[in-house]
mmCIF file of C-alpha atoms in Angstrom:
data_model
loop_
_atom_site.group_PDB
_atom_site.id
_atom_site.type_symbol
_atom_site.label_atom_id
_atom_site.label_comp_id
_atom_site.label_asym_id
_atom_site.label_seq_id
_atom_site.Cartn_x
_atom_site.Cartn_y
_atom_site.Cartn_z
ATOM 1 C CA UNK A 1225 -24.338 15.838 7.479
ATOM 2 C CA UNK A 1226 -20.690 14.726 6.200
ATOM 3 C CA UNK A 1227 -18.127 11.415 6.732
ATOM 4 C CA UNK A 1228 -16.187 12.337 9.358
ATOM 5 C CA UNK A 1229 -12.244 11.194 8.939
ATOM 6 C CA UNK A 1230 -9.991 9.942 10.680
ATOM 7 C CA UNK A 1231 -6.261 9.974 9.366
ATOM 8 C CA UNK A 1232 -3.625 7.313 10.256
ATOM 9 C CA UNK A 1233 -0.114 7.164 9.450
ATOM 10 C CA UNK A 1234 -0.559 3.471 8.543
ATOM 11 C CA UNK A 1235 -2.998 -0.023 8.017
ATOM 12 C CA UNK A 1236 -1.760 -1.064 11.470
ATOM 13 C CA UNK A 1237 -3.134 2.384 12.933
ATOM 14 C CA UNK A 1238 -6.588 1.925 11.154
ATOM 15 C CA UNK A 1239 -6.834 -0.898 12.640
ATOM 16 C CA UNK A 1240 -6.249 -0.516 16.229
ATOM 17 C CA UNK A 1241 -8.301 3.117 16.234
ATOM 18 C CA UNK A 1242 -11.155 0.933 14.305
ATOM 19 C CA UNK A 1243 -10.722 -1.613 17.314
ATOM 20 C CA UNK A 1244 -10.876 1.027 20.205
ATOM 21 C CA UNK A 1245 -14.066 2.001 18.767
ATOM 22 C CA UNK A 1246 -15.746 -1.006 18.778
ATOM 23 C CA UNK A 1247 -14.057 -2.112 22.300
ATOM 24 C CA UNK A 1248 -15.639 1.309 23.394
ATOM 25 C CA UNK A 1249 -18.864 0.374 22.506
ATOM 26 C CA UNK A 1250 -19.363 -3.546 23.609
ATOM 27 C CA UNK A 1251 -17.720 -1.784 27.369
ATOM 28 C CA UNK A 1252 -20.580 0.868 27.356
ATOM 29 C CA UNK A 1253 -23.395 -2.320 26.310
ATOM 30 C CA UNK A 1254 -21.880 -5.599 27.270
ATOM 31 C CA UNK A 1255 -24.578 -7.242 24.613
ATOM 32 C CA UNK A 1256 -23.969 -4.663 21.594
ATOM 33 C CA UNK A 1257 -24.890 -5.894 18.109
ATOM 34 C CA UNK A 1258 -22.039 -5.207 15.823
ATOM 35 C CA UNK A 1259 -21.943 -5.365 12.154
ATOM 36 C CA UNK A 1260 -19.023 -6.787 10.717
ATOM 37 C CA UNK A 1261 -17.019 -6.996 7.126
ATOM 38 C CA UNK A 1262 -14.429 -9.520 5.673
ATOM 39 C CA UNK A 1263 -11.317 -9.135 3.020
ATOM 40 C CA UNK A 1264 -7.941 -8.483 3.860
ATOM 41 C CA UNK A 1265 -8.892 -4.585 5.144
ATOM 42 C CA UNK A 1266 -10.626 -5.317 8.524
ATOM 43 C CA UNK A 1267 -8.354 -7.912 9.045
ATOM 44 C CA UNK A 1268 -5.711 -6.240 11.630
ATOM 45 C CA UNK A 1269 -8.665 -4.797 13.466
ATOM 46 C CA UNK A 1270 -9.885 -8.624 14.580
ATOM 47 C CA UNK A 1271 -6.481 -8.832 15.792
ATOM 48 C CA UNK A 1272 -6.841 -6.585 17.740
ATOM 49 C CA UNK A 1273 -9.992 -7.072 18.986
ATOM 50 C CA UNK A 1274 -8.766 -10.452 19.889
ATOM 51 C CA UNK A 1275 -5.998 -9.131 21.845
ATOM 52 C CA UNK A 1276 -8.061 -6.806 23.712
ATOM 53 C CA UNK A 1277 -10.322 -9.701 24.741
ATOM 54 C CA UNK A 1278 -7.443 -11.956 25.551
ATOM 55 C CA UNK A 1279 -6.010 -9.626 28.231
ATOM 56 C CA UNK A 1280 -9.694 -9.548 29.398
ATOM 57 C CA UNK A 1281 -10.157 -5.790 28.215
ATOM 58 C CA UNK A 1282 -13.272 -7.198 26.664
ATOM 59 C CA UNK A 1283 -15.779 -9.704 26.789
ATOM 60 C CA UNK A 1284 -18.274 -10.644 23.153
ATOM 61 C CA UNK A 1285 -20.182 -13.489 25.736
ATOM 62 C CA UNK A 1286 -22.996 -11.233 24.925
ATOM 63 C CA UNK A 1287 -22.314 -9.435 21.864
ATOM 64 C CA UNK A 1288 -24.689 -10.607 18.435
ATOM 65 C CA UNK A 1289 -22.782 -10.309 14.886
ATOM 66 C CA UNK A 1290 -24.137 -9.805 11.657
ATOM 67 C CA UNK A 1291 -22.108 -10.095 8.604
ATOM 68 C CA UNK A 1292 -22.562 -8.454 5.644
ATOM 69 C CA UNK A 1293 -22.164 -10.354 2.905
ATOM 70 C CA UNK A 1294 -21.473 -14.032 1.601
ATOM 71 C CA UNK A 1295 -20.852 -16.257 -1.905
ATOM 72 C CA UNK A 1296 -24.023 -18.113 -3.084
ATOM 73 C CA UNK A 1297 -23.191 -21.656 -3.592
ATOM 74 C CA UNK A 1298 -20.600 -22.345 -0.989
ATOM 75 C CA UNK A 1299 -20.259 -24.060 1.647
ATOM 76 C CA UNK A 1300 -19.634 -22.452 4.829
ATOM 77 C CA UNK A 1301 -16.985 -25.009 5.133
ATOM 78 C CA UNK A 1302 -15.205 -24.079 2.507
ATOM 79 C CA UNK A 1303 -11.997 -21.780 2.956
ATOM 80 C CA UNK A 1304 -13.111 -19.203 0.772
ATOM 81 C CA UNK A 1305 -16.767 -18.740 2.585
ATOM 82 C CA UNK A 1306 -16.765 -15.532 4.612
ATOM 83 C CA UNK A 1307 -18.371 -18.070 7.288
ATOM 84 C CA UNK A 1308 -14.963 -19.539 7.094
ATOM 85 C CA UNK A 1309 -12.892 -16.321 7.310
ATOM 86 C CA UNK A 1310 -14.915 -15.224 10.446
ATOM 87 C CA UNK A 1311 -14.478 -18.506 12.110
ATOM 88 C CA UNK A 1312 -10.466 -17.926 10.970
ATOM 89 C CA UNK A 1313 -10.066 -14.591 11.796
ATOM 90 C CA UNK A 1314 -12.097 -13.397 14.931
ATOM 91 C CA UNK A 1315 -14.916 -15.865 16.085
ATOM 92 C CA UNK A 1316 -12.312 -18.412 17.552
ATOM 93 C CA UNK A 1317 -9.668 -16.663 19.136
ATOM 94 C CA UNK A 1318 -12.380 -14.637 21.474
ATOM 95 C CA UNK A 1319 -15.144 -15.595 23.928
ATOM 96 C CA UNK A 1320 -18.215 -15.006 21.708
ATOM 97 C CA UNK A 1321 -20.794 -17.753 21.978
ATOM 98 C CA UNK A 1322 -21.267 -18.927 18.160
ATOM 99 C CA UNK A 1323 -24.907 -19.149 18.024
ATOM 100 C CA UNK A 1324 -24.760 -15.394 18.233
ATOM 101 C CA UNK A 1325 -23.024 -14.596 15.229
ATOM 102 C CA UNK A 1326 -24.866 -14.372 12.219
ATOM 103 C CA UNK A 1327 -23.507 -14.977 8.237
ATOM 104 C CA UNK A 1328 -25.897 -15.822 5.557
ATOM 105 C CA UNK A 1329 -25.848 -19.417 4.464
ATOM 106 C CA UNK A 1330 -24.776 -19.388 0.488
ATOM 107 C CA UNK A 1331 -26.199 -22.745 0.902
ATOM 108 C CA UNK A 1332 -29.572 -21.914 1.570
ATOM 109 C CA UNK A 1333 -32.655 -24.187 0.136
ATOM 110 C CA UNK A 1334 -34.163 -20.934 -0.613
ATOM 111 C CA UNK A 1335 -31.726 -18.163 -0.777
ATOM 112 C CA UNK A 1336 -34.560 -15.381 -0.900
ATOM 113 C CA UNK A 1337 -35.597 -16.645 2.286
ATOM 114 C CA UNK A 1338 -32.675 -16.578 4.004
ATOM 115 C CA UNK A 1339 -32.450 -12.885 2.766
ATOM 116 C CA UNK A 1340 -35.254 -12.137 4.465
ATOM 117 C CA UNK A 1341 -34.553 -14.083 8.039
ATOM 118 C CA UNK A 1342 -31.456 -12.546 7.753
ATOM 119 C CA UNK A 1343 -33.499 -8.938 8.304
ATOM 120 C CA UNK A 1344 -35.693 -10.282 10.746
ATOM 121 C CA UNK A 1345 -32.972 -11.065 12.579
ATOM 122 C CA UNK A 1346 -31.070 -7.890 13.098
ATOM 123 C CA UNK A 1347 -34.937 -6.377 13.675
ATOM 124 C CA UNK A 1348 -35.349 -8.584 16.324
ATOM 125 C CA UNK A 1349 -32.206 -7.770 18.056
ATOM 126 C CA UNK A 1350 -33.116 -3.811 18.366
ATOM 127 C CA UNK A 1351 -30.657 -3.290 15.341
ATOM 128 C CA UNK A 1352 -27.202 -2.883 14.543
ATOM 129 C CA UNK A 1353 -25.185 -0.165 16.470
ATOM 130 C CA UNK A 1354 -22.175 -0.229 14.571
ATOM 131 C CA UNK A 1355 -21.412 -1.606 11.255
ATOM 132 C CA UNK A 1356 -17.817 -2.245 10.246
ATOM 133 C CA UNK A 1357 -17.344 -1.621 6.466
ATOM 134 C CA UNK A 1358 -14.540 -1.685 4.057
ATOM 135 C CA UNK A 1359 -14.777 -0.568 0.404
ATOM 136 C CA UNK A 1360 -14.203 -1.907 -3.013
ATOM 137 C CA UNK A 1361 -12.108 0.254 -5.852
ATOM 138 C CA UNK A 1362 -15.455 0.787 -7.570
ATOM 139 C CA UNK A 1363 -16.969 2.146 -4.337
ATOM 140 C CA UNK A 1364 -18.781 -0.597 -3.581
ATOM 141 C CA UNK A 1365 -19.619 -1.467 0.132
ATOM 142 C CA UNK A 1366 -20.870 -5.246 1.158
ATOM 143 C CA UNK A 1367 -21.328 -6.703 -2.735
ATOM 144 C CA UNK A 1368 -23.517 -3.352 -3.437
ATOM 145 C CA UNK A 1369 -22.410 -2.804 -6.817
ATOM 146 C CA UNK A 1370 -22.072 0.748 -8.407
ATOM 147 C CA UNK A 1371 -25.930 0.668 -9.529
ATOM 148 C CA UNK A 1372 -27.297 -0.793 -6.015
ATOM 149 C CA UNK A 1373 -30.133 1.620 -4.849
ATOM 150 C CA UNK A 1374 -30.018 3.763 -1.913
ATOM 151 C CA UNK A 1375 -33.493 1.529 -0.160
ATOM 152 C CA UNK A 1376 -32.332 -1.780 -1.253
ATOM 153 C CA UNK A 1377 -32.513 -5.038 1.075
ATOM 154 C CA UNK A 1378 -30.630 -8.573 1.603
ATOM 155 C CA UNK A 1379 -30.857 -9.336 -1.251
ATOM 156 C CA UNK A 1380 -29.182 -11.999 -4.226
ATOM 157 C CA UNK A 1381 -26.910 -10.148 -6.107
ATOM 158 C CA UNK A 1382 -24.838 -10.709 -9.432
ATOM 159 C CA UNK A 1383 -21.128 -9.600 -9.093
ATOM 160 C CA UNK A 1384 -19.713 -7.621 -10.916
ATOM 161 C CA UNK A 1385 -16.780 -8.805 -14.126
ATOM 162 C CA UNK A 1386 -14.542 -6.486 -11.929
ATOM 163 C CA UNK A 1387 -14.644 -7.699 -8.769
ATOM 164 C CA UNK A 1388 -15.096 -11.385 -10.158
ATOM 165 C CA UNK A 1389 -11.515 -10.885 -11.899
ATOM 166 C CA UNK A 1390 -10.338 -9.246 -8.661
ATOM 167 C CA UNK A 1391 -11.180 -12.479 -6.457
ATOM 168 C CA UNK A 1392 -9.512 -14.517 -9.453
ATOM 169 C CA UNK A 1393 -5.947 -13.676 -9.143
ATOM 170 C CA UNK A 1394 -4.784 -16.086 -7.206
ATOM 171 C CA UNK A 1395 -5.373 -14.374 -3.270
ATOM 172 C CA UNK A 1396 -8.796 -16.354 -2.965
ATOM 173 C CA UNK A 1397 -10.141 -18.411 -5.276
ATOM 174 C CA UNK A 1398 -6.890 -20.540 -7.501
ATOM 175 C CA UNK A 1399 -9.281 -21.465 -10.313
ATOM 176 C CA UNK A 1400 -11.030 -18.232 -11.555
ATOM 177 C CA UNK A 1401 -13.635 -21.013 -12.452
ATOM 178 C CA UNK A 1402 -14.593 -21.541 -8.921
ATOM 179 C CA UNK A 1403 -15.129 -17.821 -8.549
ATOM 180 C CA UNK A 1404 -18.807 -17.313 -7.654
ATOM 181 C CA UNK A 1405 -21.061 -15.186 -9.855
ATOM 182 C CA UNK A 1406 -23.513 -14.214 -7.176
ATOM 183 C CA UNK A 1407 -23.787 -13.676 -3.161
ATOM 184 C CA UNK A 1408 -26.037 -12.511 -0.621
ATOM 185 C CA UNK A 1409 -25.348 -9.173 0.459
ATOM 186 C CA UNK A 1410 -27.480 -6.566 3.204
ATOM 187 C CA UNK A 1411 -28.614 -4.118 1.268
ATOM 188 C CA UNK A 1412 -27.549 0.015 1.534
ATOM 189 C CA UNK A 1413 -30.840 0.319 2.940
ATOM 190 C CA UNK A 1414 -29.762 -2.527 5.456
ATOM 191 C CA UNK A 1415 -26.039 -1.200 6.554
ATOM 192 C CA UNK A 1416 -27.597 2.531 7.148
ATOM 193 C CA UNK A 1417 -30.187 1.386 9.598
ATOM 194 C CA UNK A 1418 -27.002 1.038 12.040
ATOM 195 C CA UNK A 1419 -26.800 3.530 14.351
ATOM 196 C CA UNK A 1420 -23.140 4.365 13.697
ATOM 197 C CA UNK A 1421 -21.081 3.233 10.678
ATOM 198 C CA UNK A 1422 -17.306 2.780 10.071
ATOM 199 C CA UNK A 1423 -15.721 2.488 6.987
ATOM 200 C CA UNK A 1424 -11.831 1.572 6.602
ATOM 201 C CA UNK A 1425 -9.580 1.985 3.593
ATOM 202 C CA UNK A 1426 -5.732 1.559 3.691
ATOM 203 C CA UNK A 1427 -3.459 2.026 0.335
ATOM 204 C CA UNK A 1428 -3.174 3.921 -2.304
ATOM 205 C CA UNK A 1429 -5.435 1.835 -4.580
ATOM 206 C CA UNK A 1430 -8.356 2.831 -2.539
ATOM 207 C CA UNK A 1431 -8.339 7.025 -3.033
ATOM 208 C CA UNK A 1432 -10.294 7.126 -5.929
ATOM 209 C CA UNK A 1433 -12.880 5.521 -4.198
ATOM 210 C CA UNK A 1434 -12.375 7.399 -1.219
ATOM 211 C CA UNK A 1435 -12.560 10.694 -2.830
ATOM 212 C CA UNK A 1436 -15.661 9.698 -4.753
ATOM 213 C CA UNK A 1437 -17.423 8.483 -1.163
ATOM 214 C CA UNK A 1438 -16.023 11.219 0.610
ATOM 215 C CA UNK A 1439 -16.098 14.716 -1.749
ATOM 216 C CA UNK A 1440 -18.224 12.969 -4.788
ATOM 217 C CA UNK A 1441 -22.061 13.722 -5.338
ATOM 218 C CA UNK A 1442 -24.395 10.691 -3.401
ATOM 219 C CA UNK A 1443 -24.948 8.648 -6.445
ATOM 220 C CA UNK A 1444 -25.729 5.052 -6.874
ATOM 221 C CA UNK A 1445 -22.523 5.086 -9.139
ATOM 222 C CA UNK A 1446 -20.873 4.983 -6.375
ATOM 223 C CA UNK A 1447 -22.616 2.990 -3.618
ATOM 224 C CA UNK A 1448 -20.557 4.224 -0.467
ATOM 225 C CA UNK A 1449 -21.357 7.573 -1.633
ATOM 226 C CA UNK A 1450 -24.785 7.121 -0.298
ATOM 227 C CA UNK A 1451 -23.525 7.050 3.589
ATOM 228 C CA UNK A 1452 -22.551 10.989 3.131
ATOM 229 C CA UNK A 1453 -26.698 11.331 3.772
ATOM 230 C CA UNK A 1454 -25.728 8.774 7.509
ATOM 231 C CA UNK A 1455 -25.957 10.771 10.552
ATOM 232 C CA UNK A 1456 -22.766 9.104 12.104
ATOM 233 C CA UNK A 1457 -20.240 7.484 9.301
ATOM 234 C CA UNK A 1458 -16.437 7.449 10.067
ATOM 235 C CA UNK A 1459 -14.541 7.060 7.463
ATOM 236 C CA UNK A 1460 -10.475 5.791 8.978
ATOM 237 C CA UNK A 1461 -8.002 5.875 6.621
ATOM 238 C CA UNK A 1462 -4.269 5.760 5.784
ATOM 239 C CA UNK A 1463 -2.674 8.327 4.342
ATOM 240 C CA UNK A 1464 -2.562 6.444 1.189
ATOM 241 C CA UNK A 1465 -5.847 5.713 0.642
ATOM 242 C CA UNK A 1466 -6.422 9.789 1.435
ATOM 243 C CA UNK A 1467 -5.032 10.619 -1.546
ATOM 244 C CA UNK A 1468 -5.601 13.766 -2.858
ATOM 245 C CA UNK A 1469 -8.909 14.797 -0.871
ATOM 246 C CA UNK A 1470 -9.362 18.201 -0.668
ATOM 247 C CA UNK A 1471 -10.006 18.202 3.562
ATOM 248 C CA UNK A 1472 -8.481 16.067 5.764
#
């Protein structure tokens, strides 16, 4: 098995290709479960999922969400909660009945708990069928730091200094104080149960990554190495983020 790519000219073509895909599959099943990602990446793509649905192209009433990955310790109020950017940036601008999307509460009473509901919940809806990923310069996918192993669950994890700094500079979080340390993130084991995966990467910042995922050796050093084993992973990039891979 290998990542299939697909090549676009820019982040706004990523984004509408990424958005086809997923309008294809909620027209085939009208109640699809969908896995979905947050950061400024998959961002153009809920636009234009949005769009699609507001010239009735497609409906979510039936569609279930799960999201990948939240901060432990805030609020889902707060406009740094990935509750928050979901709400922002998809959830209320199309037809999708709220009880049926899913984020982790980083306010949870018992956070390992929630972890595990969290599972149970995508078990009892048959599954994920397509899971909407981006990647971090370090490779990793959800918060799945370089280390995470290949089986692991929703779980608590500790960030890493590198992608605490990256969240501190001013984009998100003002304070690098207020920067949590930890989150609750679906595990690789978790993300490769879907049934078809998509990864997006646009700039130029990304190809090291890329190439790592893409042409590296599956090692936990690089967590989004460990979809080449997937047996349907689409990897759509720009031509930046291509960089100097050997096929394209």
């Amino acid at each position: 098995m290998a990542v299939k790519l697909m090549v676009c000219k820019d982040k706004g073509e990523v984004a509408r290709k990424a958005a086809d895909i997923i309008a294809e599959q909620i027209k085939a099943k009208a109640d699809s479960v969908i896995g979905l990602a947050t950061g400024s990446t998959p961002e153009g793509t809920y636009a234009e999922l949005a769009k699609k649905n507001k010239v009735g192209g497609i409906s979510f009433k039936k569609v279930r969400t799960f999201n990948l990955d939240e901060y432990l310790g805030i609020d889902c109020e707060h406009d740094q909660s990935y509750r928050y950017f979901m709400n922002d940036r998809l959830f209320n601008h199309v037809d999708i009945r709220m009880w049926n999307t899913h984020v982790l509460n980083g306010m949870a009473a018992d956070p390992g708990l929630e972890c595990l509901a969290f599972e149970q919940k995508i078990l009892a809806e048959g599954g994920v069928d397509v899971w909407l990923l981006g990647i971090g310069n370090n490779g990793h996918i959800a918060f799945n730091e370089p280390g995470s192993a290949p089986n692991s669950r929703t779980r608590i994890v500790k960030l890493t200094e590198s992608t605490i700094k990256a969240n501190s500079d001013g984009r998100f979080f003002k304070n690098p104080l207020e920067v949590p340390h930890h989150a609750l993130s679906a595990g690789i084991g978790t993300i490769c149960e879907a049934r078809r995966i998509i990864l997006l990467a646009t700039g130029a910042n990304k190809a090291a990554a890329i190439k790592a995922a893409v042409e590296g050796p599956m090692t936990m050093d690089c967590p989004a190495s460990l979809l080449q084993n997937h047996a349907d992973v689409t990897f759509i990039l720009d031509e930046d983020a291509v960089g100097k891979l050997s096929r394209k």
